[in-house]
Coordinates of C-alpha atoms in Angstrom, one line a residue:
M51 CA 4.6 21.1 -5.9
S52 CA 4.0 23.2 -8.4
H53 CA 1.9 21.6 -11.5
A54 CA 3.4 21.7 -14.7
Q55 CA 1.5 23.5 -18.1
T56 CA 4.7 23.7 -20.5
M57 CA 7.4 21.9 -21.2
Q58 CA 9.9 24.3 -18.8
G59 CA 7.1 23.6 -15.9
Y60 CA 7.9 20.0 -16.7
T61 CA 11.4 19.4 -17.2
A62 CA 11.6 21.3 -14.1
L63 CA 9.4 19.5 -11.9
R64 CA 11.1 16.6 -13.3
E65 CA 14.3 18.0 -11.6
Q66 CA 12.9 19.0 -8.8
V67 CA 11.1 15.7 -8.1
E68 CA 14.3 13.9 -9.2
H69 CA 16.3 16.3 -6.6
I70 CA 14.2 15.0 -3.5
Y71 CA 14.2 11.0 -4.5
A72 CA 17.9 11.4 -4.5
D73 CA 17.8 13.3 -1.7
L74 CA 15.4 10.2 0.2
Q75 CA 17.8 8.1 -0.9
E76 CA 20.4 8.8 1.6
Q77 CA 18.3 9.4 4.1
V78 CA 16.2 5.7 3.8
P79 CA 18.9 3.8 5.4
D80 CA 18.1 5.8 8.5
I81 CA 15.1 6.9 9.5
R82 CA 13.3 5.8 12.7
K83 CA 10.2 7.8 11.8
P84 CA 9.1 9.9 9.0
S85 CA 9.1 13.2 10.3
D86 CA 13.4 12.2 10.4
L87 CA 13.1 13.3 6.5
S88 CA 14.1 16.9 5.4
D89 CA 11.7 19.7 4.8
S90 CA 11.8 19.1 1.2
T91 CA 10.9 15.7 0.9
H92 CA 7.9 16.5 3.6
A93 CA 7.1 18.5 1.1
L94 CA 6.0 16.0 -1.4
S95 CA 2.5 15.3 -0.1
A96 CA 3.0 17.3 3.0
T97 CA -0.7 18.7 2.9
P98 CA -3.6 19.7 5.8
T99 CA -4.8 16.4 7.2
T100 CA -7.7 15.2 6.2
P101 CA -11.2 15.9 8.4
G102 CA -12.0 12.4 10.1
S103 CA -8.3 10.4 9.1
Q104 CA -6.8 11.2 13.1
T105 CA -9.3 8.0 14.6
S106 CA -7.9 6.6 17.2
Q107 CA -10.1 4.2 19.0
E108 CA -10.5 3.4 23.1
L109 CA -9.8 -0.5 23.3
P110 CA -11.3 -1.6 26.9
P111 CA -9.9 -2.1 29.0
M112 CA -8.6 -5.5 30.8
Q113 CA -6.8 -7.1 33.7
D114 CA -2.9 -8.1 33.9
G115 CA -2.4 -11.0 31.7
E116 CA -0.6 -14.4 31.4
L117 CA 2.2 -16.0 29.9
E118 CA 2.9 -19.2 29.3
L119 CA 5.2 -21.7 26.9
I120 CA 2.5 -24.0 24.7
D121 CA 3.7 -26.1 21.5
L122 CA 4.2 -23.9 18.8
R123 CA 1.2 -26.7 16.3
L124 CA -1.6 -26.0 18.8
A125 CA -0.7 -22.0 17.7
L126 CA -0.4 -22.9 13.9
V127 CA -3.5 -24.6 14.1
Q128 CA -5.2 -21.8 15.0
I129 CA -3.5 -18.8 12.9
S130 CA -4.1 -21.5 9.7
F131 CA -8.1 -21.4 11.0
A132 CA -7.6 -17.6 9.7
V133 CA -5.4 -17.6 6.7
G134 CA -4.8 -21.6 5.9
S135 CA -1.6 -23.4 5.7
N136 CA 0.7 -22.7 2.5
D137 CA 4.4 -21.9 3.5
Q138 CA 3.5 -23.6 7.2
I139 CA 6.2 -25.7 6.4
T140 CA 8.6 -23.0 6.4
V141 CA 7.6 -22.1 10.1
V142 CA 8.1 -25.5 11.8
R143 CA 11.1 -26.0 9.3
A144 CA 13.0 -22.7 10.7
Q145 CA 12.2 -23.5 15.0
A146 CA 15.9 -24.0 16.8
D147 CA 14.4 -26.6 18.6
E148 CA 13.2 -30.3 17.5
Q149 CA 9.7 -29.6 19.8
P150 CA 9.9 -26.1 19.4
K151 CA 7.7 -24.1 21.7
V152 CA 5.4 -19.8 21.6
I153 CA 5.3 -17.4 24.0
A154 CA 1.6 -17.7 24.4
V155 CA -0.3 -14.3 25.6
Q156 CA -3.4 -15.0 26.7
N157 CA -6.8 -13.5 29.0
G158 CA -5.7 -9.6 29.4
I159 CA -2.8 -7.1 29.2
V160 CA 1.0 -7.4 28.7
D161 CA 3.6 -5.3 27.7
F162 CA 6.9 -5.6 26.8
A163 CA 8.9 -4.4 30.0
Q164 CA 6.6 -7.4 31.9
L165 CA 7.7 -10.3 28.9
R166 CA 10.9 -9.1 29.3
E167 CA 10.7 -9.7 33.3
W168 CA 8.4 -13.7 32.6
A169 CA 11.5 -14.3 30.2
A170 CA 14.3 -13.4 32.9
T171 CA 12.3 -16.0 35.0
Q172 CA 12.3 -19.1 33.5
P173 CA 14.8 -21.7 33.5
N174 CA 16.6 -20.7 30.5
P175 CA 16.0 -17.4 29.6
D176 CA 18.4 -16.0 27.1
A177 CA 16.7 -19.0 24.5
L178 CA 13.8 -17.1 25.1
L179 CA 14.9 -13.4 25.3
S180 CA 18.0 -12.8 25.5
G181 CA 19.1 -9.2 25.1
D182 CA 15.9 -7.3 22.5
T183 CA 16.5 -10.3 20.4
L184 CA 13.4 -12.7 20.1
R185 CA 13.9 -16.7 19.8
V186 CA 11.0 -17.7 19.6
P187 CA 7.3 -17.2 19.0
L188 CA 5.4 -14.8 20.2
V189 CA 1.3 -15.6 20.2
V190 CA -1.1 -13.0 20.8
F191 CA -4.2 -15.3 21.5
Q192 CA -8.1 -13.7 21.5
Q193 CA -9.0 -11.8 24.6
A194 CA -5.4 -11.0 25.2
Q195 CA -3.9 -7.6 24.1
F196 CA 0.1 -6.9 24.2
N197 CA 1.4 -3.1 24.1
F198 CA 4.5 -2.4 22.6
A199 CA 5.6 1.4 24.3
P200 CA 7.6 4.3 22.5
D201 CA 11.6 3.3 22.9
D202 CA 11.0 -0.4 22.8
V203 CA 12.9 -1.9 20.8
L204 CA 13.0 -6.0 19.8
R205 CA 14.3 -7.6 17.5
L206 CA 13.1 -10.9 15.9
S207 CA 16.5 -13.9 15.5
R208 CA 16.2 -15.6 11.6
A209 CA 18.3 -17.8 12.1
D210 CA 16.1 -19.4 16.0
G211 CA 12.7 -18.9 13.8
A212 CA 10.6 -15.8 16.0
F213 CA 7.6 -13.9 14.2
I214 CA 4.6 -12.0 15.7
A215 CA 1.1 -13.5 15.3
N216 CA -1.7 -11.6 16.6
L217 CA -5.0 -13.6 16.8
G218 CA -6.2 -10.7 20.0
A219 CA -5.4 -6.9 20.1
M220 CA -1.8 -4.5 19.3
V221 CA -1.1 -1.7 20.3
I222 CA 2.5 -0.5 19.7
D223 CA 3.5 2.7 19.2
G224 CA 7.0 4.4 19.1
A225 CA 9.2 0.5 19.9
E226 CA 10.8 -1.1 16.4
I227 CA 10.7 -4.2 15.2
I228 CA 13.3 -5.9 13.7
A229 CA 14.3 -8.8 11.5
T230 CA 18.2 -10.2 12.6
D231 CA 20.3 -10.6 9.3
E232 CA 21.4 -14.4 10.8
E233 CA 20.3 -16.1 8.0
N234 CA 18.8 -19.3 9.2
P235 CA 20.4 -22.3 9.3
K236 CA 17.4 -25.0 8.7
T237 CA 15.7 -22.8 5.6
S238 CA 17.4 -19.8 4.3
D239 CA 14.1 -19.1 3.4
F240 CA 12.4 -18.1 6.3
V241 CA 12.7 -14.2 7.3
P242 CA 10.6 -13.5 10.4
F243 CA 7.8 -11.2 10.5
V244 CA 4.2 -9.8 11.7
T245 CA 1.0 -10.8 11.3
T246 CA -2.8 -9.9 12.5
A247 CA -5.2 -12.8 12.0
G248 CA -9.0 -13.5 12.0
T249 CA -10.8 -11.0 14.8
G250 CA -7.4 -9.4 15.4
M251 CA -6.1 -6.0 15.6
T252 CA -3.8 -3.7 14.9
Q253 CA -2.6 -0.4 15.5
I254 CA 0.3 1.2 14.4
S255 CA 2.0 4.6 14.6
N256 CA 5.2 6.7 14.7
S257 CA 7.0 2.9 14.4
L258 CA 9.9 1.3 13.3
F259 CA 9.4 -2.2 10.7
E260 CA 12.7 -3.5 8.6
G261 CA 13.5 -6.5 7.3
L262 CA 10.2 -8.5 7.1
G263 CA 8.9 -11.2 5.1
F264 CA 9.4 -14.1 2.6
G265 CA 7.6 -16.2 0.6
D266 CA 3.4 -15.4 -0.9
T267 CA 1.5 -16.1 2.0
A268 CA 0.3 -13.1 2.7
A269 CA 0.2 -13.6 6.6
F270 CA 4.1 -14.1 6.6
S271 CA 5.3 -11.8 3.4
G272 CA 6.1 -8.7 6.2
V273 CA 3.5 -7.0 8.8
S274 CA -0.4 -8.0 7.4
I275 CA -3.7 -7.2 8.9
I276 CA -6.2 -10.4 7.7
N277 CA -9.0 -10.2 8.2
R278 CA -12.0 -12.9 7.3
G279 CA -13.7 -15.4 8.5
L280 CA -17.5 -15.4 9.7
Y281 CA -16.3 -13.1 13.2
A282 CA -15.8 -8.9 12.9
P283 CA -12.4 -8.3 13.9
I284 CA -12.9 -6.8 18.0
G285 CA -11.6 -3.3 16.3
D286 CA -10.4 -1.5 13.2
S287 CA -7.2 -1.5 12.3
Y288 CA -4.1 1.6 11.2
M289 CA -1.3 1.9 10.7
M290 CA 0.5 6.0 10.9
Q291 CA 3.7 7.8 10.3
S292 CA 5.7 5.0 10.1
V293 CA 8.7 4.0 8.4
L294 CA 8.7 0.0 6.8
R295 CA 11.8 -0.4 5.3
D296 CA 13.0 -3.5 3.0
V297 CA 9.1 -5.1 4.6
K298 CA 8.5 -7.7 1.5
K299 CA 5.3 -7.0 1.2
V300 CA 1.9 -5.6 3.8
T301 CA -1.1 -6.7 3.1
F302 CA -4.7 -5.2 4.8
D303 CA -7.7 -8.4 4.1
S304 CA -11.2 -7.9 4.4
T305 CA -10.4 -5.1 6.6
E306 CA -12.7 -1.9 7.6
N307 CA -12.1 2.2 7.8
T308 CA -8.5 1.1 7.9
I309 CA -6.4 4.1 8.3
I310 CA -2.8 3.8 6.2
K311 CA -1.7 7.3 7.0
G312 CA 1.4 9.6 6.7
N313 CA 3.7 5.8 6.4
V314 CA 7.1 5.7 4.1
F315 CA 7.9 2.1 2.4
A316 CA 11.2 2.1 1.6
G317 CA 14.1 1.0 0.9
Q318 CA 16.3 -2.0 -1.7
E319 CA 14.0 -4.9 -0.9
A320 CA 10.7 -3.2 -0.2
G321 CA 7.6 -4.5 -2.0
T322 CA 4.2 -3.9 -2.0
V323 CA 1.1 -2.3 0.0
E324 CA -2.0 -4.6 -1.0
L325 CA -5.3 -3.9 0.0
R326 CA -7.4 -6.9 -0.7
H327 CA -10.9 -7.2 0.1
T328 CA -11.0 -4.2 2.4
Q329 CA -13.8 -1.9 2.7
H330 CA -13.0 2.1 2.9
A331 CA -10.0 1.7 2.9
R332 CA -8.0 6.0 3.3
V333 CA -4.7 5.4 2.1
I334 CA -3.8 8.9 3.1
A335 CA -0.2 11.1 2.7
N336 CA 2.0 8.0 2.3
I337 CA 5.5 7.6 0.5
F338 CA 6.5 4.6 -1.4
A339 CA 10.2 4.4 -2.8
D340 CA 11.7 1.3 -4.7
S341 CA 9.5 -1.1 -4.6
A342 CA 10.8 -4.0 -6.0
N343 CA 7.7 -6.6 -5.7
G344 CA 5.6 -5.5 -7.8
S345 CA 3.3 -2.1 -8.1
A346 CA 3.9 0.3 -5.4
L347 CA 0.2 0.6 -3.9
R348 CA -2.7 -2.3 -5.0
I349 CA -6.5 -1.9 -4.3
T350 CA -7.6 -5.8 -5.8
D351 CA -10.0 -8.7 -5.0
G352 CA -13.2 -6.8 -5.0
S353 CA -11.9 -3.2 -2.5
A354 CA -14.5 -1.3 -2.4
G355 CA -15.0 2.6 -1.2
A356 CA -11.6 3.4 -0.6
T357 CA -9.6 7.4 -1.3
L358 CA -5.6 7.4 -2.2
A359 CA -5.1 10.7 -2.0
R360 CA -1.9 12.6 -2.1
N361 CA 0.8 10.2 -1.8
V362 CA 4.1 9.9 -4.2
V363 CA 5.1 7.1 -5.6
L364 CA 8.2 7.1 -7.1
N365 CA 10.7 4.4 -8.5
S366 CA 8.2 1.3 -8.9
A367 CA 9.1 -2.0 -10.3
S368 CA 5.3 -2.6 -11.6
N369 CA 3.2 0.3 -11.5
G370 CA 2.9 2.6 -9.2
I371 CA -0.7 2.4 -8.1
T372 CA -3.0 -0.5 -9.5
V373 CA -6.4 -0.7 -9.1
N374 CA -8.1 -3.7 -10.4
H375 CA -10.4 -7.2 -9.7
G376 CA -14.0 -5.7 -8.9
S377 CA -12.7 -2.4 -6.1
N378 CA -15.4 -0.4 -7.5
N379 CA -15.8 3.4 -5.7
I380 CA -12.0 4.1 -5.1
V381 CA -11.0 7.8 -5.6
V382 CA -8.0 8.5 -6.3
S383 CA -6.7 12.2 -5.8
D384 CA -3.2 14.5 -6.1
N385 CA -0.8 11.4 -6.0
I386 CA 2.7 11.9 -7.4
V387 CA 3.7 8.7 -9.8
W388 CA 7.1 9.1 -11.1
K389 CA 9.1 7.2 -13.1
S390 CA 7.2 3.6 -12.5
V391 CA 9.1 1.0 -14.8
G392 CA 5.3 -0.2 -15.4
G393 CA 2.8 2.8 -15.7
G394 CA 2.1 5.6 -13.5
I395 CA -1.9 4.4 -12.4
S396 CA -3.6 1.3 -13.7
V397 CA -7.3 0.8 -13.2
S398 CA -8.9 -2.3 -15.3
G399 CA -12.2 -4.4 -14.2
S400 CA -13.3 -1.5 -12.0
D401 CA -15.9 0.7 -11.8
C402 CA -17.1 4.3 -10.4
V403 CA -13.0 5.6 -10.4
Y404 CA -12.8 8.6 -9.7
L405 CA -8.6 9.9 -10.8
A406 CA -8.0 13.4 -10.5
N407 CA -5.7 16.3 -9.6
N408 CA -2.8 13.5 -10.3
I409 CA 0.7 13.7 -11.4
A410 CA 2.1 10.6 -14.1
I411 CA 5.5 12.2 -14.6
D412 CA 8.4 9.7 -16.0
N413 CA 6.7 6.5 -16.4
R414 CA 8.4 4.2 -18.6
R415 CA 4.2 3.1 -20.0
K416 CA 0.9 4.6 -19.7
G417 CA 0.5 8.0 -17.2
I418 CA -2.8 6.9 -16.7
E419 CA -5.0 3.9 -18.0
L420 CA -8.1 2.5 -17.4
R421 CA -9.6 -0.7 -19.3
T422 CA -13.1 -2.0 -18.7
S423 CA -14.2 0.9 -16.5
Q424 CA -17.8 2.2 -16.2
S425 CA -18.6 5.7 -14.8
S426 CA -15.5 6.5 -13.9
E427 CA -14.1 10.4 -13.6
I428 CA -10.7 11.7 -15.4
I429 CA -10.4 15.0 -14.2
A430 CA -7.5 18.1 -13.9
N431 CA -4.5 15.0 -13.7
H432 CA -1.0 16.6 -15.3
L433 CA 0.1 13.6 -17.6
L434 CA 3.6 14.7 -18.3
G435 CA 7.0 12.9 -20.2
N436 CA 5.4 9.7 -20.2
Q437 CA 7.3 6.7 -22.2
S438 CA 4.0 5.7 -24.2
S439 CA 0.3 7.2 -24.2
G440 CA -0.1 9.6 -21.3
L441 CA -3.7 8.8 -20.8
F442 CA -4.8 5.2 -22.4
V443 CA -8.5 4.1 -22.5
G444 CA -9.5 0.9 -24.0
D445 CA -11.6 -2.3 -23.5
Q446 CA -14.7 -0.4 -22.9
P447 CA -18.3 -2.4 -22.7
I448 CA -20.8 -1.0 -25.6
G449 CA -22.8 1.7 -24.6
S450 CA -20.3 3.4 -21.7
H451 CA -18.8 6.7 -21.4
T452 CA -15.4 8.3 -20.6
T453 CA -16.4 12.4 -20.0
I454 CA -12.2 13.3 -19.5
S455 CA -12.0 17.1 -18.4
D456 CA -8.6 19.5 -17.8
N457 CA -6.1 17.4 -17.8
I458 CA -3.2 18.6 -18.9
F459 CA -0.8 17.1 -21.6
V460 CA 3.0 17.5 -21.1
G461 CA 5.9 15.6 -23.7
N462 CA 4.2 11.9 -23.4
R463 CA 5.2 9.9 -25.7
I464 CA 1.2 10.0 -27.1
G465 CA -1.3 12.2 -25.7
L466 CA -4.2 9.9 -25.2
S467 CA -4.6 6.8 -26.7
S468 CA -7.3 3.9 -27.0
A469 CA -8.6 0.4 -28.5
S470 CA -12.2 0.2 -28.4
A471 CA -12.5 2.9 -26.2
H472 CA -16.2 3.2 -27.3
R473 CA -17.8 7.2 -26.9
L474 CA -15.2 9.8 -25.2
T475 CA -15.8 13.1 -24.6
L476 CA -13.5 15.7 -23.9
Q477 CA -14.3 19.1 -22.1
G478 CA -11.2 22.1 -21.4
N479 CA -7.9 19.9 -22.0
N480 CA -5.1 20.9 -22.8
F481 CA -3.0 19.9 -25.3
L482 CA -0.6 22.6 -26.7
N483 CA 2.2 21.6 -25.5
Q484 CA 1.4 17.5 -26.1
F485 CA 3.4 17.8 -30.0
P486 CA 3.6 15.9 -32.4
R487 CA 0.8 13.0 -31.5
F488 CA -1.8 13.8 -29.4
L489 CA -3.7 10.9 -30.5
D490 CA -2.7 7.0 -31.5
G491 CA -4.8 3.9 -31.5
D492 CA -8.6 3.3 -32.9
L493 CA -8.6 7.2 -32.4
A494 CA -5.8 8.3 -34.9
S495 CA -7.4 8.9 -37.5
Q496 CA -9.8 12.0 -35.4
S497 CA -6.4 14.2 -34.5
H498 CA -7.6 17.2 -36.5
K499 CA -10.2 17.5 -33.6
I500 CA -7.8 18.4 -31.1
V501 CA -5.4 19.8 -33.4
A502 CA -8.4 22.7 -34.3
D503 CA -8.6 23.1 -29.9
L504 CA -5.8 22.9 -28.3
R505 CA -6.7 25.1 -25.5
G506 CA -9.7 22.5 -25.3
D507 CA -12.4 25.6 -25.3
Q508 CA -15.0 23.0 -27.4
D509 CA -16.4 19.6 -26.2
I510 CA -15.0 17.4 -27.9
D511 CA -16.7 13.9 -29.1
L512 CA -14.4 11.4 -29.7
T513 CA -15.6 8.1 -31.2
A514 CA -14.0 4.5 -31.1
G515 CA -15.3 0.2 -31.2
G516 CA -16.5 -0.9 -28.2
I517 CA -16.0 -4.5 -26.9
A518 CA -19.1 -6.3 -27.9
T519 CA -19.2 -9.2 -26.1
F520 CA -19.5 -6.7 -22.8
T521 CA -22.7 -5.2 -22.0
T522 CA -23.4 -2.6 -19.9
T523 CA -25.4 -2.8 -16.6
P524 CA -26.9 0.5 -14.5
V525 CA -23.9 1.3 -12.6
T526 CA -24.3 4.1 -9.0
C527 CA -21.7 5.2 -8.4
T528 CA -21.6 5.6 -3.9
Y529 CA -17.9 7.3 -4.0
K530 CA -17.3 10.2 -1.7
L531 CA -15.5 13.3 -2.2
D532 CA -13.9 15.4 0.5
S533 CA -14.8 18.9 1.2

């Protein structure tokens, strides 16, 4: 996709994105995998494979596992050790039986075909698995593994309180996991979910998830991998080349080296993809469309060392991309964020954030916003037609110094705005098509410096107030850029 440097280029780019978005909306209800999308939609994020992103971890060989029915309460106790007990009462109320059971996978490997065979031998098989519909919860315990193979289709019965919880290992390759539509008669709030917790790991590829998640508890709110606790997970989890349609929320919590690549997150009920307390995650070449519940992509709560690259965010109900709450050493590069109801890319309370080569276009608020962030860099971004500032820098501590270089400002309501940004150095920024408002906030009186050098041929120092209550401390940036 060509980048715009003039009003004509910006208009052409906007029309191109609008066309692709309309095309995507038509395709989303029917796609089963990202490769079903049209070539024009793929062109938004398709680039050569990032080195090291196509990793797959071999799982150790295991014997055939065991299946048995156990008391739901025993399973929930195990789950609560890893994720807490919020919203568990809804899960219990949703169960069809007064003494609810779960199918437990233990002591080895079981696949979906074996689950079918086992269910058929039980006294009332249709109460467990009726056709493709699971009517009781499925729980994979430690020391066990459950595999979904290509073309496996599993429907989780909302009416019967079905869900999947994994405390061991789970491989989902080419499968479909879909919540049924019929409302639960005991609690309308309940919707099936898929969660991995404790030391568990999940490898997801080429699969479809649809209609999952309820409430605000991460474990129950859609698809989640939550590796909190004293012990390390048994392996690295990933999610690749999959479609998540109308999934309320996707959460990765306390995971390490997670890869989220080539997925489509979309649908009328699409929600946030959130990374919390993660280390060295890679979020690469995904499409986020119509996120209805908060930012499309949020990196938060001390996540560190993440790379967010070549993602496309379209029509988010809040910010497109948010990095906040002490999430340091983050690379945000080569992303497109279009028509977010909030801002395009928002960074706050996080140091060493590298923002480069992003396109923030037609967002209702700011294109890029940087607050309370030391040693961050803003390089070669295209800030086009945003309804507030193309770039905002604010709430910087006294002594901070932010470099803004080689960015292009076209048709924003304001080019560059600040509130207590302290010191900014502008290098090579292009304001030729940013008329009439170049600067605003506490930089407004220095607009003459921009007018004198619209092409950015000379370095420009802009000074503003800082936040005196903050004190700058030495910051060492450790983010790594792909070669």
